[in-house]
Short mmCIF file of C-alpha atoms and ligand atoms in Angstrom, two decimals:
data_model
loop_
_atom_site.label_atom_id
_atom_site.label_comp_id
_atom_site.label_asym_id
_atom_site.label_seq_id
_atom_site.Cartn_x
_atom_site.Cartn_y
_atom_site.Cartn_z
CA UNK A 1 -2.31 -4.80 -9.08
CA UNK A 2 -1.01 -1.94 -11.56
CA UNK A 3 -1.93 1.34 -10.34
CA UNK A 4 -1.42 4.68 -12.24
CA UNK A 5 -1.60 6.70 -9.13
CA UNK A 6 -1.14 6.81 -5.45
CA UNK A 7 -2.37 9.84 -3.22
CA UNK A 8 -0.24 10.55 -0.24
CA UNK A 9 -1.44 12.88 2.22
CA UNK A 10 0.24 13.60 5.25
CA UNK A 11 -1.77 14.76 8.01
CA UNK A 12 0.08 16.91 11.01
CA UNK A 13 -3.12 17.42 13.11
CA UNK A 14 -1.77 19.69 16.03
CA UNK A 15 1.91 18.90 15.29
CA UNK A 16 5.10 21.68 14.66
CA UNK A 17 5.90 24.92 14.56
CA UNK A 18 6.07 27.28 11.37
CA UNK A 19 9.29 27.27 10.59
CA UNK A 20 9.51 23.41 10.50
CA UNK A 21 6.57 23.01 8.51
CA UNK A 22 7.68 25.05 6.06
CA UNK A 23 11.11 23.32 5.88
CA UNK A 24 9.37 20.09 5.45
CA UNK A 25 7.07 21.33 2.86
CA UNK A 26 10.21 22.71 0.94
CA UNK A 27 12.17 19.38 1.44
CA UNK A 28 8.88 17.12 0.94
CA UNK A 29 9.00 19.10 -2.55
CA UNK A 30 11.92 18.08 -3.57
CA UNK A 31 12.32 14.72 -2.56
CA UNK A 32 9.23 14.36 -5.29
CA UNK A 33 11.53 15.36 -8.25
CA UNK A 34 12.62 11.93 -9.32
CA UNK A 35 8.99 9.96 -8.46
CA UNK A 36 7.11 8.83 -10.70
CA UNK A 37 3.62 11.63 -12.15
CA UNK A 38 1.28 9.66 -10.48
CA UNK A 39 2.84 10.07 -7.31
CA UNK A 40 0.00 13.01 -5.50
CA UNK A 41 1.37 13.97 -2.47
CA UNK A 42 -0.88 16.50 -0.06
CA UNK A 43 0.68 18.09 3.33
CA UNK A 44 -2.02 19.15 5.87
CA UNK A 45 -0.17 21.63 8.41
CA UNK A 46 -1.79 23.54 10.84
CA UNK A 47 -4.01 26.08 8.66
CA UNK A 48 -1.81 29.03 10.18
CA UNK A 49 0.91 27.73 8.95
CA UNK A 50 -0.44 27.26 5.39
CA UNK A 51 0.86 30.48 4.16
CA UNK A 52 4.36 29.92 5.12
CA UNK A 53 4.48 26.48 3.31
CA UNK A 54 2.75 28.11 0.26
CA UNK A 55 5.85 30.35 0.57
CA UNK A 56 8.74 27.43 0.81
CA UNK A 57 7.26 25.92 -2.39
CA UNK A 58 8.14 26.79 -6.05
CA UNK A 59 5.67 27.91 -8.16
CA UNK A 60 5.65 24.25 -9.87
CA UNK A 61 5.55 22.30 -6.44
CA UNK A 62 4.59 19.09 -7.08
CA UNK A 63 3.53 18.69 -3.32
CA UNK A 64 0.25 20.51 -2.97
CA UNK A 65 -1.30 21.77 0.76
CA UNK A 66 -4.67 20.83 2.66
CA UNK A 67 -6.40 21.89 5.67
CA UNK A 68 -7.61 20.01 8.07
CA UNK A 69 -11.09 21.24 8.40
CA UNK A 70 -13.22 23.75 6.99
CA UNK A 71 -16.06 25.93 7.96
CA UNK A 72 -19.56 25.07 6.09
CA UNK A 73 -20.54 28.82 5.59
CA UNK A 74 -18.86 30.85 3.28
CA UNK A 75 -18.88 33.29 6.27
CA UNK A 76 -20.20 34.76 9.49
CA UNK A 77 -20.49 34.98 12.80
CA UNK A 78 -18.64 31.80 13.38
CA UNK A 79 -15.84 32.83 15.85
CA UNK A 80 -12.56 30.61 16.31
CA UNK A 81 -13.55 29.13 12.39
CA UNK A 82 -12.05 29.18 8.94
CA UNK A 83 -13.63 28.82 5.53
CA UNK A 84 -12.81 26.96 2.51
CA UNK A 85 -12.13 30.49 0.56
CA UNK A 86 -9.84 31.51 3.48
CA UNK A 87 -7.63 28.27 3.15
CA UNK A 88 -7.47 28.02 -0.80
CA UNK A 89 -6.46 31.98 -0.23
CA UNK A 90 -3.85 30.70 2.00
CA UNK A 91 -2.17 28.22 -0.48
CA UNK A 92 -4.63 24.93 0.44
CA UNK A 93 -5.80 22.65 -2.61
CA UNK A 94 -7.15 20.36 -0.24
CA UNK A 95 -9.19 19.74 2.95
CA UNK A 96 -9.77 16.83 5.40
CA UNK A 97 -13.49 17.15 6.58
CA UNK A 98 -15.05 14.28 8.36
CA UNK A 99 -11.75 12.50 10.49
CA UNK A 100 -12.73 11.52 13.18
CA UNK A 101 -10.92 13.21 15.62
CA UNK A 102 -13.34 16.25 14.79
CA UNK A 103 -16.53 13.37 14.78
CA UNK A 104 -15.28 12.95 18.34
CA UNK A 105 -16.13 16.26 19.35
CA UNK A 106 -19.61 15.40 18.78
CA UNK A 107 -20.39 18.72 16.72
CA UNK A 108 -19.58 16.72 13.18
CA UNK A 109 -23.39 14.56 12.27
CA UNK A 110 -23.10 13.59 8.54
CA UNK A 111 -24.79 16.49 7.47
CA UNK A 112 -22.22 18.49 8.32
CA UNK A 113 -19.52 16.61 6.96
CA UNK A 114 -21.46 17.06 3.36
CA UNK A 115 -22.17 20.86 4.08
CA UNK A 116 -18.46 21.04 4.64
CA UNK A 117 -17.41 18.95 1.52
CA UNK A 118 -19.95 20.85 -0.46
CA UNK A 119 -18.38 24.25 1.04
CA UNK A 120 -14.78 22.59 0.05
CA UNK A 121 -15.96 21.99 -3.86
CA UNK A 122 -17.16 25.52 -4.07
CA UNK A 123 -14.22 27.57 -2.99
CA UNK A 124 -12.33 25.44 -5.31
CA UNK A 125 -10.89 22.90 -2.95
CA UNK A 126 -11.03 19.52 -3.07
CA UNK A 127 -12.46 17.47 0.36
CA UNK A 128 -10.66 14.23 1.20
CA UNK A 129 -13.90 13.06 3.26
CA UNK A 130 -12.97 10.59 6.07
CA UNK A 131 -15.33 7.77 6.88
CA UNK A 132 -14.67 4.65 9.29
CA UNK A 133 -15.92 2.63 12.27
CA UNK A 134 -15.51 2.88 15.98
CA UNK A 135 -13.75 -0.17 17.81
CA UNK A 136 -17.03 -0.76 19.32
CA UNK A 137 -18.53 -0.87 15.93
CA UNK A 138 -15.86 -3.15 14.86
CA UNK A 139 -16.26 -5.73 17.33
CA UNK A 140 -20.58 -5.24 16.60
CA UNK A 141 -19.75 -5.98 13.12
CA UNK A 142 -20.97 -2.83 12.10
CA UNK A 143 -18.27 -1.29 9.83
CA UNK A 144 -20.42 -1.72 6.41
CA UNK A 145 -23.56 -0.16 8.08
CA UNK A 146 -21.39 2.82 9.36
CA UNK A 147 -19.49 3.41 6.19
CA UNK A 148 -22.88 3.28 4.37
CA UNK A 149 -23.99 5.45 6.89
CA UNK A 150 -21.51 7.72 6.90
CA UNK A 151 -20.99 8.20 2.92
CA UNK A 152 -23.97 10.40 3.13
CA UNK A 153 -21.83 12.98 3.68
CA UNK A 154 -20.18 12.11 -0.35
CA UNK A 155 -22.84 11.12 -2.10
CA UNK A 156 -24.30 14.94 -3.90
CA UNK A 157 -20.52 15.62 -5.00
CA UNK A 158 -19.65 15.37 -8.37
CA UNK A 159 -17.05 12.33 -8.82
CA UNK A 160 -13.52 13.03 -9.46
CA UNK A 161 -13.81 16.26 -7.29
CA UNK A 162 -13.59 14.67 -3.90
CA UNK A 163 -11.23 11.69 -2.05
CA UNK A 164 -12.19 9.14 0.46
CA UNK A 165 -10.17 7.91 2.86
CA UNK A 166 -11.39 4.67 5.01
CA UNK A 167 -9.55 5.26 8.38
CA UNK A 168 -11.03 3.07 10.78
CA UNK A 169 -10.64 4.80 14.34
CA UNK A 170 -9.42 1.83 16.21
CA UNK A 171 -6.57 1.96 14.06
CA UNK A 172 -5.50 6.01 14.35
CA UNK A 173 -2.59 6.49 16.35
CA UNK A 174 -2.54 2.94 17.83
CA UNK A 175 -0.32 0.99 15.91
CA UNK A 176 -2.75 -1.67 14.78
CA UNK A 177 -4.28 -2.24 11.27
CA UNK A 178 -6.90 -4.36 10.14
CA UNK A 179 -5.97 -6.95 7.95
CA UNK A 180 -5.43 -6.78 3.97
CA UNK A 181 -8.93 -8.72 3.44
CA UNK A 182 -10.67 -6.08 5.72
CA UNK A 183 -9.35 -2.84 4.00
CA UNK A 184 -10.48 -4.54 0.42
CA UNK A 185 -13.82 -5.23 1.93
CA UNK A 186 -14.30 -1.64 3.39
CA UNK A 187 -12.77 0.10 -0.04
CA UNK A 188 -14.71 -2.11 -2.19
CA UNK A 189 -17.96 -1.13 -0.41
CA UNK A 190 -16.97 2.18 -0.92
CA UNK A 191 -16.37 2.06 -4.56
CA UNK A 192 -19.49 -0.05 -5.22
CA UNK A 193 -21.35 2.62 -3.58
CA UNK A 194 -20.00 6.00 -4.94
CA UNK A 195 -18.30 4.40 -8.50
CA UNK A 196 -15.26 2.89 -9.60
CA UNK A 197 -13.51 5.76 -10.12
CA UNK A 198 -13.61 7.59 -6.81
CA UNK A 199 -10.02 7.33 -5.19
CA UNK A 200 -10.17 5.57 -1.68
CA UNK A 201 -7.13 6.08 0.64
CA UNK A 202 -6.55 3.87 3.42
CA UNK A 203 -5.54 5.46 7.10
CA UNK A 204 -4.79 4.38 10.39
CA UNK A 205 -1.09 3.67 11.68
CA UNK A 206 0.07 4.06 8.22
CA UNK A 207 4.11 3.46 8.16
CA UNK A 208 7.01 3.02 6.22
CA UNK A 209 7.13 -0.63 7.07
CA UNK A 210 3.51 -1.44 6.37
CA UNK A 211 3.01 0.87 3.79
CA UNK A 212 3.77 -1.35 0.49
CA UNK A 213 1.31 -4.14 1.96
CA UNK A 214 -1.35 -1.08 2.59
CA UNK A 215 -1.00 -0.49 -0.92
CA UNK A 216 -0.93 -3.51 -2.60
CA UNK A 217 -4.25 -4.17 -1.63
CA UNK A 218 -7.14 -4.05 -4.04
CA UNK A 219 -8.64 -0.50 -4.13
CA UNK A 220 -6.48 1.26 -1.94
CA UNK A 221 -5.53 4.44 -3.79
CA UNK A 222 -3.29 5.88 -1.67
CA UNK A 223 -2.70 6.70 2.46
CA UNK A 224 -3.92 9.62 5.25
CA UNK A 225 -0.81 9.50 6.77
CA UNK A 226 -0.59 11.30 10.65
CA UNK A 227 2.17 10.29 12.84
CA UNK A 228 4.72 8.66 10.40
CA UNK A 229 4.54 11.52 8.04
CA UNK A 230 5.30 14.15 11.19
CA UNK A 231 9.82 13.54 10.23
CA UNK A 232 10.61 14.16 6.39
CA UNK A 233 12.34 10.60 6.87
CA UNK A 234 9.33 9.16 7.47
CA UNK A 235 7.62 10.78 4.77
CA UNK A 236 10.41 9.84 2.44
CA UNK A 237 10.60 6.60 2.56
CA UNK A 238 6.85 6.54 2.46
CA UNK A 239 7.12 8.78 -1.16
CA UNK A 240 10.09 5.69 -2.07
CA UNK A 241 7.87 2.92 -1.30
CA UNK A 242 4.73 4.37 -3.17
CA UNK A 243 7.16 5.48 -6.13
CA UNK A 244 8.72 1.85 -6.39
CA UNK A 245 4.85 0.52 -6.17
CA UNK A 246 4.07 3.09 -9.20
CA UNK A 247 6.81 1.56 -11.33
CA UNK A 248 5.65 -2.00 -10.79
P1 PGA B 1 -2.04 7.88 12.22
O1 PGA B 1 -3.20 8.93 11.91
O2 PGA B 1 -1.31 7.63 10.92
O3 PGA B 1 -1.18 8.53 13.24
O4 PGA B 1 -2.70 6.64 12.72
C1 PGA B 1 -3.94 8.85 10.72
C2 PGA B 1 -5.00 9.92 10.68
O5 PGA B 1 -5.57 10.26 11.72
O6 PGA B 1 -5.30 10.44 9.59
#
């Protein structure tokens, strides 16, 4: 299929140290020059560390910075937290709300994912809202029932101004995928649900060698990369495969 854009977003979770964030964001950068304009590619760091990649990039960057999380209030008595104003003051376009490595925590119902996303829009940012099933959901047969469930948490936002990104949690951090006919199905629900054009990423164990089939399939957008995008190598030849895709 011809696409006209592919999102990457790299995801470092609790990953790296300031310096080497910002080095990456500066060489990330650069290794965009040459791809193609649809090419969107989004570094999460650590939010303390958001400043110094702000600082590594030119005032053109083509590679723009997201958070990880956001608080829901624009502010308060909320100690240990962060707010979307905060981050986009910090350099951050973006924000993850919703993966599920925060749902795990148990303090993340649906309602807060959409207070977050909502909070996101406001301060000018724009929430890449993760939804996907639990292994134990997977083997129940349950993934369309969760995602349905779980895009709540989209459905009041205006389209255009946030992402999706399918990451089934069986598949983050474990090396296994589902197949090609299973990410269609879940990205197709997803568009039939919340319209055509809202951008679906895939994400789960996202790598350079499965990365072209990820994209080739119908409705995948672009990737929420985490532990392949942690090496500018990794991320490179991610940003080669998705520019040689582009150019199809
Ligand atoms: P992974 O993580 O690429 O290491 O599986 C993806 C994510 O959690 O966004």
């Amino acid at each position: 299929m011809e696409m006209d854009r592919i999102w990457l977003v790299a995801n470092w979770k609790m990953h790296g140290a300031r310096a080497r964030a910002a080095d990456y964001a500066y060489h990330i950068n650069a290794a965009l020059a040459s791809a193609p304009v649809g090419l969107h590619a989004v570094f999460c760091p650590p939010a303390l560390f958001l400043d110094a990649c702000a600082r590594a990039l030119p005032a053109n960057a083509r590679l723009a910075l997201g958070a990880q999380d956001c608080h829901e209030a624009g502010e308060g008595a909320f100690t240990g937290e962060i707010s979307a104003a905060m981050l986009a003051e910090s350099g951050a376009r973006y924000v993850i709300v919703g993966h599920s490595e925060r749902r795990a925590q148990g303090n993340e119902p649906c309602a807060r994912v959409r207070a977050k996303a909502q909070a996101a829009c406001a301060a000018g940012l724009k929430p890449i809202i993760c939804i996907g099933e639990t292994q134990a959901e997977y083997e129940a047969g349950q993934t369309a029932a969760v995602l349905a469930r779980q895009m709540t948490a989209v459905q009041p936002l205006p389209p255009g101004a946030y992402l999706v990104a399918y990451e089934p949690v069986w598949a983050i951090g474990s090396g296994k995928t589902p197949t090609p006919r299973e990410i269609e199905r879940a990205h197709a629900q997803v568009k039939s649900a919340l319209g055509s054009a809202v951008d679906v990423l895939y994400g789960g164990s996202v790598k350079p060698t499965n990365i072209r089939e990820i994209l080739a399939c119908d409705g995948v957008s672009g990737a929420l990369i985490g532990g392949a995008g942690l090496t500018q190598e990794g991320m490179q030849a991610m940003i080669g495969a998705a520019s040689a895709q582009l150019r199809k």
